Short mmCIF file of C-alpha atoms in Angstrom, two decimals:
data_model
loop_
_atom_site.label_atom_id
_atom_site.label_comp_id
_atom_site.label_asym_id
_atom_site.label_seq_id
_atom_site.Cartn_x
_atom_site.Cartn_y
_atom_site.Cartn_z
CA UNK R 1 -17.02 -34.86 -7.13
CA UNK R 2 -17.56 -31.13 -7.87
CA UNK R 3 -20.72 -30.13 -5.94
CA UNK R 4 -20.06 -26.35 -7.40
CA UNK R 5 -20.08 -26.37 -11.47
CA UNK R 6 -19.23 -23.72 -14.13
CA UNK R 7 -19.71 -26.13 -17.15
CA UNK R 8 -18.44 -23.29 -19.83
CA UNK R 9 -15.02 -22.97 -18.95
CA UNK R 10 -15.23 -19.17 -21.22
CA UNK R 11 -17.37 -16.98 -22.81
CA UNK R 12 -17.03 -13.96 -25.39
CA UNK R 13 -18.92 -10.78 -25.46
CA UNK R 14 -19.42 -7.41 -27.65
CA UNK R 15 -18.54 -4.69 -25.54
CA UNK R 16 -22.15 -3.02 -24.22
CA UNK R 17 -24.42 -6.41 -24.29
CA UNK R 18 -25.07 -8.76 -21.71
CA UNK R 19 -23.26 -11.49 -19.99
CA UNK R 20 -24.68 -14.36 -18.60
CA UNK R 21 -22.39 -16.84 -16.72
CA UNK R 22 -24.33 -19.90 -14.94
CA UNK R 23 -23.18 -21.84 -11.80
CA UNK R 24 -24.49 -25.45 -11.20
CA UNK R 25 -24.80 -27.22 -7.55
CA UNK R 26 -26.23 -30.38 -6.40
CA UNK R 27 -25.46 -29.93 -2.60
CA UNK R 28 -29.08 -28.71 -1.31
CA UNK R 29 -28.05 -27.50 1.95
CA UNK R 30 -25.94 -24.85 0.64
CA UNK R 31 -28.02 -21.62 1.30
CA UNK R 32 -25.60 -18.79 0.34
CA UNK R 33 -23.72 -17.98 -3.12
CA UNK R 34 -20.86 -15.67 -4.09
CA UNK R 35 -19.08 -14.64 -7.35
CA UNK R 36 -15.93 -13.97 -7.08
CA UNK R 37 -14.01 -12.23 -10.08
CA UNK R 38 -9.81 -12.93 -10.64
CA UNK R 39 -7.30 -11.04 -13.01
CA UNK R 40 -4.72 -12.43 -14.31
CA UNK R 41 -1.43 -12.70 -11.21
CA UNK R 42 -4.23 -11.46 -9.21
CA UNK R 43 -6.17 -13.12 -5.93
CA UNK R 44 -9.95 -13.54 -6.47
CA UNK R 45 -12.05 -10.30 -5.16
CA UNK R 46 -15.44 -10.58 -3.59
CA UNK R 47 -18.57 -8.93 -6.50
CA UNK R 48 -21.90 -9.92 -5.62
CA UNK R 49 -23.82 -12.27 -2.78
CA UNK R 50 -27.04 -13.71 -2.21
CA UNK R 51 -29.00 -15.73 -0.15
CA UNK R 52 -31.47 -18.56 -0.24
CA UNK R 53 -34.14 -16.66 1.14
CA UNK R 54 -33.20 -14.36 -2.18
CA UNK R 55 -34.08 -14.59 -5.18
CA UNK R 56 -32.19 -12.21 -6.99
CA UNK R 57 -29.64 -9.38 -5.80
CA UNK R 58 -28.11 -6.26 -7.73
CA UNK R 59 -25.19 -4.42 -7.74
CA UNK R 60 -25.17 -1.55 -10.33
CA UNK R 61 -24.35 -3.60 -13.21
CA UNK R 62 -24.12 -6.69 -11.32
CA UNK R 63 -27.40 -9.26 -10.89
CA UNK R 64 -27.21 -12.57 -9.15
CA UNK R 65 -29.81 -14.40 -9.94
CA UNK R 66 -31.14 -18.18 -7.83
CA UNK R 67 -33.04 -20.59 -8.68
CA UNK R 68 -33.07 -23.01 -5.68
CA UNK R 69 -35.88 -25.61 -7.63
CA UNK R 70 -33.00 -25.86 -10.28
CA UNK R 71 -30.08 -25.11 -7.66
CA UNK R 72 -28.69 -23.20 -10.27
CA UNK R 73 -27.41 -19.21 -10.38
CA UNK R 74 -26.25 -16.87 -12.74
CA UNK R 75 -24.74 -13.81 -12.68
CA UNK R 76 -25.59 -10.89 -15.51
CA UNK R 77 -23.25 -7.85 -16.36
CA UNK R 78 -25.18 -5.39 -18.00
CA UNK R 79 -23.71 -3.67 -19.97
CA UNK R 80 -20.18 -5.52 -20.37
CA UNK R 81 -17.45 -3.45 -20.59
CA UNK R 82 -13.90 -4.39 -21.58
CA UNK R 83 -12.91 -4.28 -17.44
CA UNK R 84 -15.22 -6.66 -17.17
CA UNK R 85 -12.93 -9.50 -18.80
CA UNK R 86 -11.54 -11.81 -15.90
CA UNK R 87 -12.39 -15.52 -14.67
CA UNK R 88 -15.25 -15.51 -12.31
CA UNK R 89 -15.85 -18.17 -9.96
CA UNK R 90 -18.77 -19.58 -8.38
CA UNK R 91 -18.57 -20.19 -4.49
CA UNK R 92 -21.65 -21.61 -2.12
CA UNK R 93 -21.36 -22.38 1.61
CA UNK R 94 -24.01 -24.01 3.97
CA UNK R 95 -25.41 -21.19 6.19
CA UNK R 96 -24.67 -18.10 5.91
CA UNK R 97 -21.43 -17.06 8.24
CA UNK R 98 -20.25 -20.75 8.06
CA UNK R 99 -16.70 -20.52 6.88
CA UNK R 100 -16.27 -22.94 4.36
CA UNK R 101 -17.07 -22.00 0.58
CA UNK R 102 -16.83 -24.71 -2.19
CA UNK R 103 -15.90 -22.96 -5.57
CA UNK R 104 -16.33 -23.86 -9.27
CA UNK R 105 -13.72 -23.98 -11.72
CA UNK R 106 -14.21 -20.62 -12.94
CA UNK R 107 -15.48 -18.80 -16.76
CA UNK R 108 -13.34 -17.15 -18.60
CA UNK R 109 -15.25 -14.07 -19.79
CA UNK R 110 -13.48 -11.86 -22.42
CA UNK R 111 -15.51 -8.75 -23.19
CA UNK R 112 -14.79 -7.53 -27.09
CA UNK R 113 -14.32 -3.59 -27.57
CA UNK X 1 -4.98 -1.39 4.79
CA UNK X 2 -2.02 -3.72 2.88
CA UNK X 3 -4.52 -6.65 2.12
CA UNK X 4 -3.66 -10.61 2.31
CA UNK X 5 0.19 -10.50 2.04
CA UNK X 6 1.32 -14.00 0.49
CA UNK X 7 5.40 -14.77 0.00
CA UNK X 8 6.83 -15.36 -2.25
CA UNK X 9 5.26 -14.83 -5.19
CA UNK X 10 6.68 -17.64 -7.45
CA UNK X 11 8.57 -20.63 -5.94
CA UNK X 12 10.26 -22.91 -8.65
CA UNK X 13 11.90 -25.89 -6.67
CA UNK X 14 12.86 -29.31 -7.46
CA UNK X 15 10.89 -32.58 -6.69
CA UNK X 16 11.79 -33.80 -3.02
CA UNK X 17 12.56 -30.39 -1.94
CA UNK X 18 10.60 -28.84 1.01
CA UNK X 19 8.37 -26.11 0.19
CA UNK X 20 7.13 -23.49 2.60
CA UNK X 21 4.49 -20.69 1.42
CA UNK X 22 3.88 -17.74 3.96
CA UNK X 23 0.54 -15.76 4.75
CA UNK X 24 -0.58 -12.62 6.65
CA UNK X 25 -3.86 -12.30 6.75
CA UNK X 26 -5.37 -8.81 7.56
CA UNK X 27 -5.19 -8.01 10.84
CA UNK X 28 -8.23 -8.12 13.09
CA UNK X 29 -9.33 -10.99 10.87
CA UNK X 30 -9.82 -14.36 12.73
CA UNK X 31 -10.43 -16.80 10.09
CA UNK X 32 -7.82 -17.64 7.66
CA UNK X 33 -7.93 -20.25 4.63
CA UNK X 34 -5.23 -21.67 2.30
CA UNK X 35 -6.88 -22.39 -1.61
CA UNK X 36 -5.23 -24.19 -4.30
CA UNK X 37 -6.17 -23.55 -7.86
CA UNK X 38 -5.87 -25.54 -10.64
CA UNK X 39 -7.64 -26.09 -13.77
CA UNK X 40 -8.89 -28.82 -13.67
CA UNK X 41 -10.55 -28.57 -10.15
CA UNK X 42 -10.74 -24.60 -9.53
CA UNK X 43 -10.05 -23.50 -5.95
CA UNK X 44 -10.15 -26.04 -3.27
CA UNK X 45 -10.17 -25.26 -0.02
CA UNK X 46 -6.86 -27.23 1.29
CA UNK X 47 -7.24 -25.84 5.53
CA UNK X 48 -9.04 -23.21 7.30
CA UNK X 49 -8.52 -21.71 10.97
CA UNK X 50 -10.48 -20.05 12.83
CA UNK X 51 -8.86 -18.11 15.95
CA UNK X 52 -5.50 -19.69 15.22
CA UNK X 53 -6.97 -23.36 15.82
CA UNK X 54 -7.40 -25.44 12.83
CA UNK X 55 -10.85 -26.51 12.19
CA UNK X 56 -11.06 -28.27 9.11
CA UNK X 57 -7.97 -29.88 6.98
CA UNK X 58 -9.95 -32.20 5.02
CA UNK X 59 -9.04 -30.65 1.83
CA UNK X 60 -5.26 -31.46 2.58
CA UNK X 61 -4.34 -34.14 -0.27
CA UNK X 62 -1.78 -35.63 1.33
CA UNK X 63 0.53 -35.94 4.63
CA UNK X 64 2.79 -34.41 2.38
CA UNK X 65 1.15 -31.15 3.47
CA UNK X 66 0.71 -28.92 6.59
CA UNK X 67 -0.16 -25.96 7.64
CA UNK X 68 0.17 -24.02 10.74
CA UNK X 69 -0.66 -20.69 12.41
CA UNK X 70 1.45 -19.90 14.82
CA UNK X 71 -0.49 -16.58 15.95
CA UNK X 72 -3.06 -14.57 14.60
CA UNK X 73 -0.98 -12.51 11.88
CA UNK X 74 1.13 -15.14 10.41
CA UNK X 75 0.58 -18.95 8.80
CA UNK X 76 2.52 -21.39 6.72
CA UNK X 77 1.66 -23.84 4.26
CA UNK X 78 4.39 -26.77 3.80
CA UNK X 79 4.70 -29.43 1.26
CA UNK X 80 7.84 -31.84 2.24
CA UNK X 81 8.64 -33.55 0.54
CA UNK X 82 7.47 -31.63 -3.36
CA UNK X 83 6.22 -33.10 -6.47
CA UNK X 84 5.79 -32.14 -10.17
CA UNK X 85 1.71 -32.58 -9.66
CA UNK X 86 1.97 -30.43 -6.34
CA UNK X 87 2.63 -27.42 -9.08
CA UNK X 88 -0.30 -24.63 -8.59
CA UNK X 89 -1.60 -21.62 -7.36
CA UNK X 90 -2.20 -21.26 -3.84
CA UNK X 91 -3.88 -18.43 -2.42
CA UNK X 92 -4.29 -17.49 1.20
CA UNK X 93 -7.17 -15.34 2.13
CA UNK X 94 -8.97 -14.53 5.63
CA UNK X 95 -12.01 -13.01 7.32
CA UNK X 96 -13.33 -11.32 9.84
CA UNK X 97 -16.44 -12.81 11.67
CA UNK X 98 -19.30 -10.33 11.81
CA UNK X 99 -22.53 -9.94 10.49
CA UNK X 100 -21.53 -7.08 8.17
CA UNK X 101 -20.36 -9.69 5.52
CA UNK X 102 -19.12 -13.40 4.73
CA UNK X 103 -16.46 -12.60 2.30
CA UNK X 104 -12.87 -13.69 2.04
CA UNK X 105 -10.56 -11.63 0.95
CA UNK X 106 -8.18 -13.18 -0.94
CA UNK X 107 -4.39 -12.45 -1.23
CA UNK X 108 -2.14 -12.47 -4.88
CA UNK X 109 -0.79 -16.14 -4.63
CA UNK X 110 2.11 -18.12 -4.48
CA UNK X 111 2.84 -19.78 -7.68
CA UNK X 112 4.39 -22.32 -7.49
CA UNK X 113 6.45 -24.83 -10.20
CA UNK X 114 8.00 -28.16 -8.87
CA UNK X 115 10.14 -29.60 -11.59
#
């Protein structure tokens, strides 16, 4: 039973528009959310954070944005650049600082010069 | 700093064969985690320790698996004995309790193929 969903395993975008990718949970006692972005024969790296108290946090051209009602996130890239193509995954943990994260399966995002 | 250090890189073994994956987590780090990705399920948490001890293994699938850290700069991840379905990524990754952050960093996996 996935409590963490990414329900569009990819996504294409022109070079310099926006990308959306959405994150699904069901587990209401998670209270902190991370995107993590992978290349390819790569480990996943740590890009953006927020909170439950949160309801959106930004990173230059990173936004995380929560909607606990919905217990959904998404993250936005604005503007997408070709670097920007990599699988991003989803992660949520119960408190902040506990150790355990549960992760999605991941979207595929391919940025088109 | 070198990162998560993960060995080897790509392990192609046989079914029934024993299977050992090795991890070095950053040093001064105190929690360490083994992941397995697939496609299907994305990265599951498999074991995590925390100061060496192991806290949580309920992501191991089988008895097939184990994991151990013998000290803080060195753990193991063993399948014995292998199977095809047992074929994945597994990534280490670990993390240093503070208040500056809650990230794991993550090292570049083991891939692994058991024919």
């Amino acid at each position: 039973d996935q409590q963490v969903k990414q329900n569009s395993p990819s996504l294409s975008v022109q070079e310099g528009r926006i990308s959306i990718l959405n994150c699904d949970y069901t587990n209401s006692m998670f209270d902190y959310f991370l995107w993590y972005k992978k290349y390819p024969a790569e480990g996943p790296t740590f890009l953006i954070s927020i909170s439950s108290i949160k309801d959106k946090n930004e990173d230059g051209r990173f936004t995380v944005f929560l909607n606990k009602s919905a217990k959904h996130l998404s993250l936005h890239i604005v503007p997408s650049q070709p670097g920007d193509s990599a699988v991003y995954f989803c992660a949520a943990s119960g408190t902040s600082g506990t150790y355990k994260y549960i992760f999605g399966t991941g979207t595929r995002l391919k940025v088109l010069a | 700093d070198a990162g998560v250090i993960q060995s080897p890189r790509h392990e192609v073994t046989e079914m029934g064969q024993e299977v050992t994956l090795r991890c070095k987590p950053i040093s001064g780090h105190n929690s360490l985690f083994w992941y397995r990705q697939t496609m299907m399920r994305g990265l599951e948490l498999l074991i995590y320790f925390n100061n060496n001890v192991p806290i949580d293994d309920s992501g191991m699938p089988e008895d097939r698996f184990s994991a151990k850290m013998p000290n803080a700069s060195f753990s193991t991840l063993k399948i014995q004995p292998s199977e095809p379905r047992d074929s994945a990524v597994y990534f280490c990754a670990s993390r240093r309790t503070s208040i500056d952050g809650d990230e794991q960093f993550f090292g570049p996996g083991t891939r692994l193929t058991v024919l």
